[in-house]
Each structure stands twice: as structure tokens, then as C-alpha cells.
Coordinates of C-alpha atoms (C1' of nucleotides) in Angstrom, one line a residue:
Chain A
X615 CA 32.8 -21.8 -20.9
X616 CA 36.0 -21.4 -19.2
X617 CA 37.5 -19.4 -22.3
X618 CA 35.6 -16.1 -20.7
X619 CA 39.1 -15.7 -19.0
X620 CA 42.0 -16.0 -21.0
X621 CA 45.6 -15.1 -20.2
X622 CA 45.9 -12.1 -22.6
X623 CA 42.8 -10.3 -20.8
X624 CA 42.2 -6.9 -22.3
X625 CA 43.0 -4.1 -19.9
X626 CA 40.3 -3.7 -17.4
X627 CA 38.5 0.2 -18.0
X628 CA 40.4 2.0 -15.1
X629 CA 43.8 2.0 -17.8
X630 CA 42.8 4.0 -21.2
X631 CA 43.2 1.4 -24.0
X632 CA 44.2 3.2 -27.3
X633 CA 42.1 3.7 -29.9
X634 CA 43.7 1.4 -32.6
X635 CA 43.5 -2.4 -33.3
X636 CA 47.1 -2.4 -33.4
X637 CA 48.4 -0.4 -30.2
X638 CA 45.2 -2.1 -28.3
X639 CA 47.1 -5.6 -29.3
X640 CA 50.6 -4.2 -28.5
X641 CA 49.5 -2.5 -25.3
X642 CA 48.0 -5.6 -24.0
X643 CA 50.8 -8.0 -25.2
X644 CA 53.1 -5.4 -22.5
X645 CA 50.4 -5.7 -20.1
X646 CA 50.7 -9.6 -20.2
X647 CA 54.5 -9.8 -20.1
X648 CA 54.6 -7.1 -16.7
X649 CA 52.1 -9.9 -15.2
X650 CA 54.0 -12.6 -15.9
X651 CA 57.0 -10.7 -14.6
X652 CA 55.1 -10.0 -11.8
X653 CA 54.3 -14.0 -11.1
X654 CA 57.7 -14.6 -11.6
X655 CA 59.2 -12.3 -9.2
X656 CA 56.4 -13.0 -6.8
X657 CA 57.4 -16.5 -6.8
X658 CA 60.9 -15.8 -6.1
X659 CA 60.5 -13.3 -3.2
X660 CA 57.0 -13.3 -1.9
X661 CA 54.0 -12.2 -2.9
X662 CA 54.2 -9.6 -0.8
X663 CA 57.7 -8.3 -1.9
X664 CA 56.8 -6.8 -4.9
X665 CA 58.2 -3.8 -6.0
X666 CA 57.2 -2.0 -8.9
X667 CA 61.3 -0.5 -10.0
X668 CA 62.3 -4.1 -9.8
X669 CA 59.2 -5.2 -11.7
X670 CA 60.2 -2.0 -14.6
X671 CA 63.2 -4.0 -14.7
X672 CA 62.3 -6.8 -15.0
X673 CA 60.6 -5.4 -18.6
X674 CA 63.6 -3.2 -19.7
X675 CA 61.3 -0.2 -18.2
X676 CA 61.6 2.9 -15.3
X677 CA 58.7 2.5 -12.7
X678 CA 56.5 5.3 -13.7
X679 CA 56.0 3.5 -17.0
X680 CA 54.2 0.9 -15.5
X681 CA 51.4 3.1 -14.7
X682 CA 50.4 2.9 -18.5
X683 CA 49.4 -0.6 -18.1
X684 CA 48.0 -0.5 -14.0
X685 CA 46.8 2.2 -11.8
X686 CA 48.6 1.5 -9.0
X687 CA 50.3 -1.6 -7.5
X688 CA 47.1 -3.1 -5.9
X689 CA 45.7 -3.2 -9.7
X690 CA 48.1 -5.5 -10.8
X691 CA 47.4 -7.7 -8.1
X692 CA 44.2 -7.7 -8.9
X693 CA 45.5 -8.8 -12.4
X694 CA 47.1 -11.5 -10.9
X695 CA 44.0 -12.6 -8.8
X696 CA 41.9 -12.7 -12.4
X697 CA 44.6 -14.9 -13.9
X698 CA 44.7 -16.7 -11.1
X699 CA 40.7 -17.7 -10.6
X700 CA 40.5 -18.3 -14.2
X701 CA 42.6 -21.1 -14.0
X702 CA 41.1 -22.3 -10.8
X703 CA 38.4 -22.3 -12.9
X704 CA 39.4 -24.5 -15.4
X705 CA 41.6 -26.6 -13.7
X706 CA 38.5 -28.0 -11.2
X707 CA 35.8 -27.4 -13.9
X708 CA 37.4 -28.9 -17.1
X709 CA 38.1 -32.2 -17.0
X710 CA 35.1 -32.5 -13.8
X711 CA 32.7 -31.0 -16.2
X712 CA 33.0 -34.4 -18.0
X713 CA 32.5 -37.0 -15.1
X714 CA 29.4 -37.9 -13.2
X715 CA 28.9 -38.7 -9.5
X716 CA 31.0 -39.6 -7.3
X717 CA 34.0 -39.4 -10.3
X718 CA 33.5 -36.5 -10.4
X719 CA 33.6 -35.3 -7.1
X720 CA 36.7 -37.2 -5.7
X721 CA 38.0 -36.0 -9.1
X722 CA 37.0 -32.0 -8.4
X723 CA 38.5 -32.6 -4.6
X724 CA 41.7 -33.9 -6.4
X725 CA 41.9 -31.2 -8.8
X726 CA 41.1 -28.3 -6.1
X727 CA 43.3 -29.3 -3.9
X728 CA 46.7 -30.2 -6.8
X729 CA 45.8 -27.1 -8.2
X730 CA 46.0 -25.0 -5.1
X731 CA 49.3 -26.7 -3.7
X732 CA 51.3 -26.8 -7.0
X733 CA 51.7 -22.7 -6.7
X734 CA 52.0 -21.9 -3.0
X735 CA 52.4 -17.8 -4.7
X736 CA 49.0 -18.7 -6.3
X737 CA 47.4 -19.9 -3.6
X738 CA 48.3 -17.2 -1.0
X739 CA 47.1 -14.8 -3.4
X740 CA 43.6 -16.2 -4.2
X741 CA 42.9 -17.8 -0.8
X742 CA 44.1 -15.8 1.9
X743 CA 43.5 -12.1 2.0
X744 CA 47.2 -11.3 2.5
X745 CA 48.3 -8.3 0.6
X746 CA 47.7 -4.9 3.1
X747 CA 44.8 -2.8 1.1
X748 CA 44.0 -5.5 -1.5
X749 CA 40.8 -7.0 -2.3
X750 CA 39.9 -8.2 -5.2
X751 CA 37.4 -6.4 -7.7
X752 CA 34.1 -8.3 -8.1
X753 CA 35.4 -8.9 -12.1
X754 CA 38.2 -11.1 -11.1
X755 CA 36.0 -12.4 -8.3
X756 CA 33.2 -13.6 -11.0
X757 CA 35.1 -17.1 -11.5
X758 CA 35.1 -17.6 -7.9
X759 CA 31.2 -17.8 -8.0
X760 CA 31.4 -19.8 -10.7
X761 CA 33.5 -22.7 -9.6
X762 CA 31.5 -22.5 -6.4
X763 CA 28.2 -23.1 -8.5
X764 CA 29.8 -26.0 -9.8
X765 CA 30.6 -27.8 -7.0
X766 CA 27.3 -27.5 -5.4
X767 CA 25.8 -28.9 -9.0
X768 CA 28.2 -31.8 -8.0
X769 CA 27.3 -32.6 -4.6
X770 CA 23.4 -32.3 -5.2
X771 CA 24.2 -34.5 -8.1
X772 CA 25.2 -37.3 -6.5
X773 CA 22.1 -37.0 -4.1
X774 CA 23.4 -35.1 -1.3
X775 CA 20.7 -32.9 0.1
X776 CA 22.5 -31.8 3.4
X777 CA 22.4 -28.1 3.6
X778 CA 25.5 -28.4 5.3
X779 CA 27.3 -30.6 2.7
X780 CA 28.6 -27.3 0.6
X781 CA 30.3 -26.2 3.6
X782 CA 31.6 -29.2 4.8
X783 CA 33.1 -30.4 1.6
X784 CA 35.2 -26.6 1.2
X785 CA 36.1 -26.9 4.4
X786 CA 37.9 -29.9 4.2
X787 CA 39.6 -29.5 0.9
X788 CA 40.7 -26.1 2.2
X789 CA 42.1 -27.6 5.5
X790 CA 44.2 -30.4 3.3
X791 CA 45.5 -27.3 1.2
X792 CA 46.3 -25.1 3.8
X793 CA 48.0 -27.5 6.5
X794 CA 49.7 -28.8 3.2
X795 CA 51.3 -25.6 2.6
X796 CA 52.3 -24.4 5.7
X797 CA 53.6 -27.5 7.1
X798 CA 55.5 -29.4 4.3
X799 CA 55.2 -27.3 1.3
X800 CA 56.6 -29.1 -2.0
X801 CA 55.6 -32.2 -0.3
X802 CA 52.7 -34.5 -0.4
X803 CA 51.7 -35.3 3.3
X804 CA 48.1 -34.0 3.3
X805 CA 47.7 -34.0 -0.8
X806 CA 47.9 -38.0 -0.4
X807 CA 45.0 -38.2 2.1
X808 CA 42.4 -36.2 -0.4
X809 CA 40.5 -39.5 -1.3
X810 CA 40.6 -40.7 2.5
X811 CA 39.0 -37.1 3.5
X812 CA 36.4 -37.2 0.1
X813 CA 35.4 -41.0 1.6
X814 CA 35.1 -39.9 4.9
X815 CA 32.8 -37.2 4.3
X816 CA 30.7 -39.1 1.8
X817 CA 30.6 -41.5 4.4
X818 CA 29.3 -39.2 6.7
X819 CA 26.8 -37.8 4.1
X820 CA 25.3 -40.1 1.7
X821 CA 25.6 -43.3 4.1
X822 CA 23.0 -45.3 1.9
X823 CA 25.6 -44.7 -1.4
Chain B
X594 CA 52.2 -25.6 33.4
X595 CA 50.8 -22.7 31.1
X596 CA 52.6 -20.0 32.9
X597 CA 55.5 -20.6 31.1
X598 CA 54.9 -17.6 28.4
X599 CA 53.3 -14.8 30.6
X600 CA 52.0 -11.6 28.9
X601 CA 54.6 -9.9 30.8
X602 CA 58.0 -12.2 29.4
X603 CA 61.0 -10.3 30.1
X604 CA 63.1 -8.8 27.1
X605 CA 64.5 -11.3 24.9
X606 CA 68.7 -11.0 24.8
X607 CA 68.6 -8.8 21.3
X608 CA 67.9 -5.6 23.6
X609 CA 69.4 -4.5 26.7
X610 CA 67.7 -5.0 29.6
X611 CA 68.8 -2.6 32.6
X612 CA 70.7 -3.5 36.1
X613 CA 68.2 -3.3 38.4
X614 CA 65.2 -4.7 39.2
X615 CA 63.4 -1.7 39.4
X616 CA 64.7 -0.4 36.1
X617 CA 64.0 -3.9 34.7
X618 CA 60.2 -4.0 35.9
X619 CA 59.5 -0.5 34.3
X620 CA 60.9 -1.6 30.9
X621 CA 59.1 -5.0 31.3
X622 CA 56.2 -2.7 31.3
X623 CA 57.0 -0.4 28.9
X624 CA 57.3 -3.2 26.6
X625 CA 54.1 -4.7 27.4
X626 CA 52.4 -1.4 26.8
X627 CA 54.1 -0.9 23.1
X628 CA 52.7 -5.0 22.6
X629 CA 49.2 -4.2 23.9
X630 CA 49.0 -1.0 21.5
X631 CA 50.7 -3.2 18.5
X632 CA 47.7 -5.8 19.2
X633 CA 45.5 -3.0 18.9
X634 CA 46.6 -1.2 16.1
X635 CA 46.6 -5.0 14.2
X636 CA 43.1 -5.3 15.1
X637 CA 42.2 -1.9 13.9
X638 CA 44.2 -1.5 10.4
X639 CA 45.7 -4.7 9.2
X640 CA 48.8 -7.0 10.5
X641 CA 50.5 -5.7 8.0
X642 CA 49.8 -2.0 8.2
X643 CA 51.7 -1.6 11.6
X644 CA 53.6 1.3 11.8
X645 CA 56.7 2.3 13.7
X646 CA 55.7 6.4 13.9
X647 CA 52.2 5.5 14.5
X648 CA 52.9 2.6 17.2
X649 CA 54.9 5.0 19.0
X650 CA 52.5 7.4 18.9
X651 CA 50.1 5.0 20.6
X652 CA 52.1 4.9 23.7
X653 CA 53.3 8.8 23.7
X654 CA 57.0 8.0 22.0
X655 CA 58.7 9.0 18.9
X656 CA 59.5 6.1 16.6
X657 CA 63.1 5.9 17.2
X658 CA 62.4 5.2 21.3
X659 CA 60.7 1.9 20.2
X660 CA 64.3 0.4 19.6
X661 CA 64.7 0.8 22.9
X662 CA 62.6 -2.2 23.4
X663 CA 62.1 -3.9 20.7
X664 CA 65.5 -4.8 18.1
X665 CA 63.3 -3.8 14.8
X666 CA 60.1 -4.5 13.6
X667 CA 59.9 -8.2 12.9
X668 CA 60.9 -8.7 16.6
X669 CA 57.9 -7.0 17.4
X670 CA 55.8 -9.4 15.4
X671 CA 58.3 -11.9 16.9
X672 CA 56.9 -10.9 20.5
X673 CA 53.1 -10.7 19.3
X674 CA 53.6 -14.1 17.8
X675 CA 55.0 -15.5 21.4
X676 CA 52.1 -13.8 23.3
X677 CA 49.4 -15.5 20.9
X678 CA 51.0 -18.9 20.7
X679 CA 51.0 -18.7 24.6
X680 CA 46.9 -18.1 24.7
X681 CA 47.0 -20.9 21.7
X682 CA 48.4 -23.0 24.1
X683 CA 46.7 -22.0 27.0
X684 CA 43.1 -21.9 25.5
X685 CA 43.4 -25.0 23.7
X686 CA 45.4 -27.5 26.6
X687 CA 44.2 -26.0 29.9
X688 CA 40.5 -27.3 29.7
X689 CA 41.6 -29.8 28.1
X690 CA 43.9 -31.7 30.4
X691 CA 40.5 -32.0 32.9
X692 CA 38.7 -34.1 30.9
X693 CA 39.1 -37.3 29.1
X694 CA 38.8 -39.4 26.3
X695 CA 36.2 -38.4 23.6
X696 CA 35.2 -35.0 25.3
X697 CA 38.4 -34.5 25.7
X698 CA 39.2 -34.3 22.1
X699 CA 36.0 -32.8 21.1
X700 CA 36.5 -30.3 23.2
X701 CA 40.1 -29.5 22.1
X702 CA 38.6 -29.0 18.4
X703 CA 35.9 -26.8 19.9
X704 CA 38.6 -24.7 21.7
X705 CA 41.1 -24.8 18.7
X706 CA 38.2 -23.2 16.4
X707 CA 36.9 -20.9 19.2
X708 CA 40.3 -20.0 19.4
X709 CA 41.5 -19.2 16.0
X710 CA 37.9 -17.2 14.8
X711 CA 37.7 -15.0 17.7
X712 CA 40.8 -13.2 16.9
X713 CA 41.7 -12.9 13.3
X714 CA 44.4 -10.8 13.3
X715 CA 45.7 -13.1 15.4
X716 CA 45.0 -15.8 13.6
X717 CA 46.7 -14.2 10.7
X718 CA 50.2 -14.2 12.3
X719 CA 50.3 -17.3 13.9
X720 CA 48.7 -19.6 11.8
X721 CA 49.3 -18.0 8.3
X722 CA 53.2 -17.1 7.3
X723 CA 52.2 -13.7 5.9
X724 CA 54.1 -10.7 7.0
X725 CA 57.3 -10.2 4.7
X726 CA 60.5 -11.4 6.1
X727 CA 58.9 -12.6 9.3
X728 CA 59.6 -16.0 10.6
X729 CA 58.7 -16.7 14.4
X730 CA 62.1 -17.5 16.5
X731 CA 62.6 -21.3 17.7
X732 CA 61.2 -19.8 21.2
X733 CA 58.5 -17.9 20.4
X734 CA 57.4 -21.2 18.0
X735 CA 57.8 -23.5 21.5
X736 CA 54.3 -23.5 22.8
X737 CA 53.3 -24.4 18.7
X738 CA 54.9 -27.4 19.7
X739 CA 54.2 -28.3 23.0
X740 CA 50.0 -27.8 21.9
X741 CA 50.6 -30.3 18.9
X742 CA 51.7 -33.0 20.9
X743 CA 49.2 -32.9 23.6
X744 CA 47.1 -33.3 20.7
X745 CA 48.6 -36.0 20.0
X746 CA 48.9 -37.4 23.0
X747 CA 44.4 -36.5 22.9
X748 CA 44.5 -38.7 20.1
X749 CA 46.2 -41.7 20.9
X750 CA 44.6 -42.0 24.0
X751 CA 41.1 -42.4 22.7
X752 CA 42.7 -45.7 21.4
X753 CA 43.3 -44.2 17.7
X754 CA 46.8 -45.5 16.3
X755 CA 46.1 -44.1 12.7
X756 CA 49.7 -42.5 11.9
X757 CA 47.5 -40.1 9.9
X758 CA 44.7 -39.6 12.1
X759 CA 46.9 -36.4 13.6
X760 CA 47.4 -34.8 10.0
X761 CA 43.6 -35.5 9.5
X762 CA 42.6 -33.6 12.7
X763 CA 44.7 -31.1 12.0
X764 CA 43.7 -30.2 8.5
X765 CA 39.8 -30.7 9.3
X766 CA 40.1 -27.8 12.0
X767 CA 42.4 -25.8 10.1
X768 CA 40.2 -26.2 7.2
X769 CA 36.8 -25.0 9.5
X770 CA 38.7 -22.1 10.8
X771 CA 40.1 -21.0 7.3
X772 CA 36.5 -21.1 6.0
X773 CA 35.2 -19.3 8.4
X774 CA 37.5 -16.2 8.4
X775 CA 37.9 -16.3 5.2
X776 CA 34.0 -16.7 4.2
X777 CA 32.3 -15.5 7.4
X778 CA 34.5 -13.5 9.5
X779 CA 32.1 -12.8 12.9
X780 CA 30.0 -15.3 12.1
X781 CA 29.7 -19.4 12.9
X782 CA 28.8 -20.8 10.1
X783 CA 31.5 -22.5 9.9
X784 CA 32.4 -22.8 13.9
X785 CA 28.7 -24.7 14.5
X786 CA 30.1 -27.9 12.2
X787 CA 32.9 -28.4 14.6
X788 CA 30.8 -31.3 16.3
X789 CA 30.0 -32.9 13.5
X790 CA 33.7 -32.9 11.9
X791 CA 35.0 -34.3 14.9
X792 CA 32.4 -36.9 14.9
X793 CA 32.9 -37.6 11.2
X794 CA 36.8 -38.2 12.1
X795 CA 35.9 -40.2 14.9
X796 CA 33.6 -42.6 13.1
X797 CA 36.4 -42.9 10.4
X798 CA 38.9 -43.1 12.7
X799 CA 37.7 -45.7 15.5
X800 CA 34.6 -47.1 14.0
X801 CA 34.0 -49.4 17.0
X802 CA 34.1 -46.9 19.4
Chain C
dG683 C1' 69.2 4.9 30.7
dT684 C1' 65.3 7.1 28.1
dC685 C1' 64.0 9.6 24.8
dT686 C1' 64.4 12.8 20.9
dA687 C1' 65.8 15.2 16.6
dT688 C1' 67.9 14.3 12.5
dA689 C1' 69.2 11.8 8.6
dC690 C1' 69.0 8.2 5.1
dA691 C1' 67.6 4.6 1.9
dT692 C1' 63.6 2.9 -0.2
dC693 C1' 58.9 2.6 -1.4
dG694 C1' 54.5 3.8 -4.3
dA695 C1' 53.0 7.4 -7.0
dT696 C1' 52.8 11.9 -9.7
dA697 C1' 54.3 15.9 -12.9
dG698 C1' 56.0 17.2 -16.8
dA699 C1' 59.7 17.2 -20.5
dC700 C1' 60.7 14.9 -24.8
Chain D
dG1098 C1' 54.7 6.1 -24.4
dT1099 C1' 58.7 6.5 -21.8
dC1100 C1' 61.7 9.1 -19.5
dT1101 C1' 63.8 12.1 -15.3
dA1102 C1' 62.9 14.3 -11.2
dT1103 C1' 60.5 14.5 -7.3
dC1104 C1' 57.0 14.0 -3.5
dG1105 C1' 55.5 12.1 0.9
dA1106 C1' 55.7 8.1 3.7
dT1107 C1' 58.1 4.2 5.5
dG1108 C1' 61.7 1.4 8.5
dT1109 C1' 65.7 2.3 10.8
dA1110 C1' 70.4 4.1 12.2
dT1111 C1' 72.9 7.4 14.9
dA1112 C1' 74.2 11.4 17.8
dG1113 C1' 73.2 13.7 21.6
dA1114 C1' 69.9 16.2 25.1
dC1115 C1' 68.2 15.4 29.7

DNA sequence: GTCTATACATCGATAGAC
DNA sequence: GTCTATCGATGTATAGAC
């Protein structure tokens, strides 16, 4: 279920994909190396920083090649965003998707919130809408949705009705993730209190559990 | 107490400031002007689509005149970032110090939440670190501090002594005010739980009160 | 002192040769 | 499919008009 996204992607329809098995294998191997350049350089000097001659580079190319692979800058960010939700995906679906109850929910609070703090690049990318122009296309949105699904399936399934509880749960993981990245990124300070928050708001919403 | 970081500040040492008074009121001015259209043009096209020939054109200049008031971009942001954290500051504590105990800290989460949604752009640049190669100066970061210990100071004296209960407060209002730009910018779906997030932290906090 | 014209390096992106 | 050459736009430095 979570294999609908995998890191060697073929090229989305806006970049012509040629016509044999072979140069459709090679052209998307390229693609995946310029995104993992691109991650790499990101990481180093901002998401924001990136520049497509120093990406070329990065891939033994000249700038205008990278056009064969992406349709402008914004595109590969968009590329990134994919990658990016698709592992969101799995890291907060996978291992959830094989607990019950409350396990599972401390465990998908956990996993949201390591996941989203282990790659501060990562995280700026898919959660704040940073990047001047970008947004992302409603294809490398789709996993979005889906984890969102799944964490509503686990907070009905442990018998919390509360309208409100959705909300209230993404709010708080998202307030541990972002206060831990902008005040002691590479740290632990909020990441320690997940389970506190996760009791405190089941606490608050299934009192009777 | 607030009155510290006026809209109109005087130039900061990187750029001249003239002799006289007169001359010195004008460029105070002047400067204000170029920050009021910056604010503007923010709101209108993207913190991060500010540009130099088109701020300048906002306030009948050529680009290269802006230098005249501000050292380069960033100190620009620099200024917008002082102006903001002064109405942070000013929004959050100046209610605030009138009341006391419990209402006092409920309202301070109200106020922080207000705060930060009404004005995302704002939001943006003092709350998320997102504009390449901009990092606020010690000075303009002052009034930062100065709101998170009267926080603080809210918190211990409604008899909490939690050493996390600050972090915790923190990251459930930064998590409601992420959520809500992020997820429903204009709206309140997120803004309306503010009552019930401070109340679920006070119940966890100081159960007997 | 204030503002401008000019210039320059760099950026994303395109055209066309090979 | 990759290159060189180039375009328009950007942030910014400088020289000089008034």
C-alpha cells in the first residue's frame, strides 16, 4: 500500500519520457540521481538555496540539461515534496498499520513527530509553504490525504468520537515538531515530551479509557 | 514598558543617520515609509518575493536610493522583523499584565494565537526561519525574549512548577497557529480550540486547581 | 545629503548547434 | 541528449548630478 510511491518514480507527464524500455530506465535513473543531488545540496545550504548550475554540477552536467529531466526549478521541488510524503507515508503508516488502540496512536504520534524532526530540509519542505511560487501538485499531495485518513481511522478506533479530536491531535504533534525545530534543532527537548502530550490529550478526550 | 520598539525606531548604526534633527526626523520617516510599503508588498506577493526595484517603486525611488536607508536587503527584513516582534510583544503582554492568574494565561494563549493568524506574512518571518540568509539581529530578537519570560513568569504564578510546563505551552500554541495557517488560513478552525488546549494543559499541569 | 544612472554578477530559463 | 550562448530579471556597488 505504501509501495504506490517509490523513490525511482517515473517522470511525471509535463517531461517527455522516451519511447524505449531502456532510455525510459536510464532517463529516470538521471532523474533520481539530480533529486538526490538536489536533497543533498538542500541539506547543506537551505532549501531555499538551490541553484540549478550548482545542481548541473553536482551531476557532471551544464544547467540547461537539467530541463530534460524537470520543467523548471519549482518542478523538482515538487519531486522532492513526492519523495518526501511518500515516506511520511510509510514511516507513520507502516509499522502503525500493525498496532491497535492506543499503541498505535502513541506509536503514529512518535513516528510523526521522529520522522518530521530527523530531516529539518524535509520538514520545511513538506510542512511549511516556504519556497516563493511553489505549491505542490495535487499528485505529490495524494499521500498527504492518505496519511491523514489514517489517522482519523486511529483516533475513531480507539473510541474517540470528538469532532474536534482530528484537529486537536495535528495540532499538537505539529506544535512539538515545529517548536522542536526552531528552538533546539538536533536536539530532543520537545521530541521527549510526545507521550506526555499523546496522554494529556487522551486524557482530555477519552476520560472513561 | 511596550514603547520600547516604536514603529518609528531611529536608523540602526549600519546606515548613516544625518546631523540634524530635522534631517534625522525626515529620514526616520522616510524609512518608515519604505517599511510600511515592504509590509505591504509582503502581504500582497510573498515574504520572499520582495523586490528592491519594485519596493522602491512603492515609495517613488529608484532601487539604488533604498541604501540610503536600509544597508541591504536582509536589514530590511531585519527592521520588519523588529517592528513585528514589537506588536508580538505588545499584543501578547499589554492585556496581559492587567489580569491575573488563570485568565491571565488563558488570555495570553488567546492573544498569542489571535496574534500570529491575523497576519501571516508576519507570522512567516518571525516565527518561521525562512527567508535565505536572514537571521534577525540580537536587538531586533529582544522583545522575543522579553514576551517568553513574561510567559513564564504567567506560568509560575498560577502555582505550576513543571520545568516543562513552559515548552508544553509553547508547543501547544505554536502547534494551533501552525495548523491554522497552514490548513485554514482566514479561518478559525483552529483559533476556536484555543480554550480548550489551555484548559487541557491546565488540567495536566495543576490538576487541583 | 538625496537621489539617480549605470554597471556588474548571478539567477532561472530558452534557442539552437552538434 | 548535451552543449554554448544568451535573455531578462534580480540584488547591489559606485560615481556623480542636483
Amino acid at each position: 500500500m505504501f509501495a504506490d510511491w517509490p523513490a525511482s518514480d517515473p517522470a511525471p507527464a509535463s517531461v517527455a519520457v522516451p519511447a524505449t524500455d531502456r532510455r525510459a530506465a536510464r532517463h529516470a535513473a538521471t532523474r533520481q540521481e539530480i533529486l538526490d543531488a538536489a536533497w543533498a545540496m538542500a541539506r547543506e545550504r537551505g532549501l531555499g538555496s538551490l541553484g540549478m548550475r550548482e545542481l548541473a554540477a553536482a551531476v557532471n552536467m551544464r544547467a540547461p540539461s537539467l530541463y530534460q529531466y524537470f520543467g523548471s526549478k519549482l518542478e523538482i521541488y515538487d519531486a522532492m515534496f513526492r519523495e518526501g510524503m511518500g515516506q511520511a507515508l510509510a514511516a507513520v503508516g507502516g509499522e502503525v498499520d500493525r498496532r491497535q488502540g492506543l499503541d498505535a496512536l502513541r506509536e503514529s504520534g512518535r513516528r510523526m513527530v521522529e520522522f518530521a524532526t530527523s530531516d529539518p530540509v524535509r520538514a520545511q519542505l513538506l510542512f511549511q509553504r516556504t519556497i516563493p511560487g511553489f505549491e505542490p501538485s495535487p499528485e505529490s499531495y495524494a499521500p498527504a490525504v492518505e496519511m491523514s485518513g489514517k489517522v482519523a481511522a486511529l483516533i475513531k478506533q480507539v473510541g474517540i468520537t470528538d469532532p474536534q479530536a482530528m484537529d486537536m491531535f495535528t495540532a499538537l504533534m505539529s506544535g512539538l515538531i515545529n517548536q522542536q525545530l526552531s528552538n533546539d534543532p538536533g536536539g530532543t527537548r520537545w521530541i521527549r515530551l510526545v507521550d506526555r502530550v499523546v496522554d494529556m490529550f487522551l486524557a482530555e478526550m477519552a476520560p472513561a479509557t
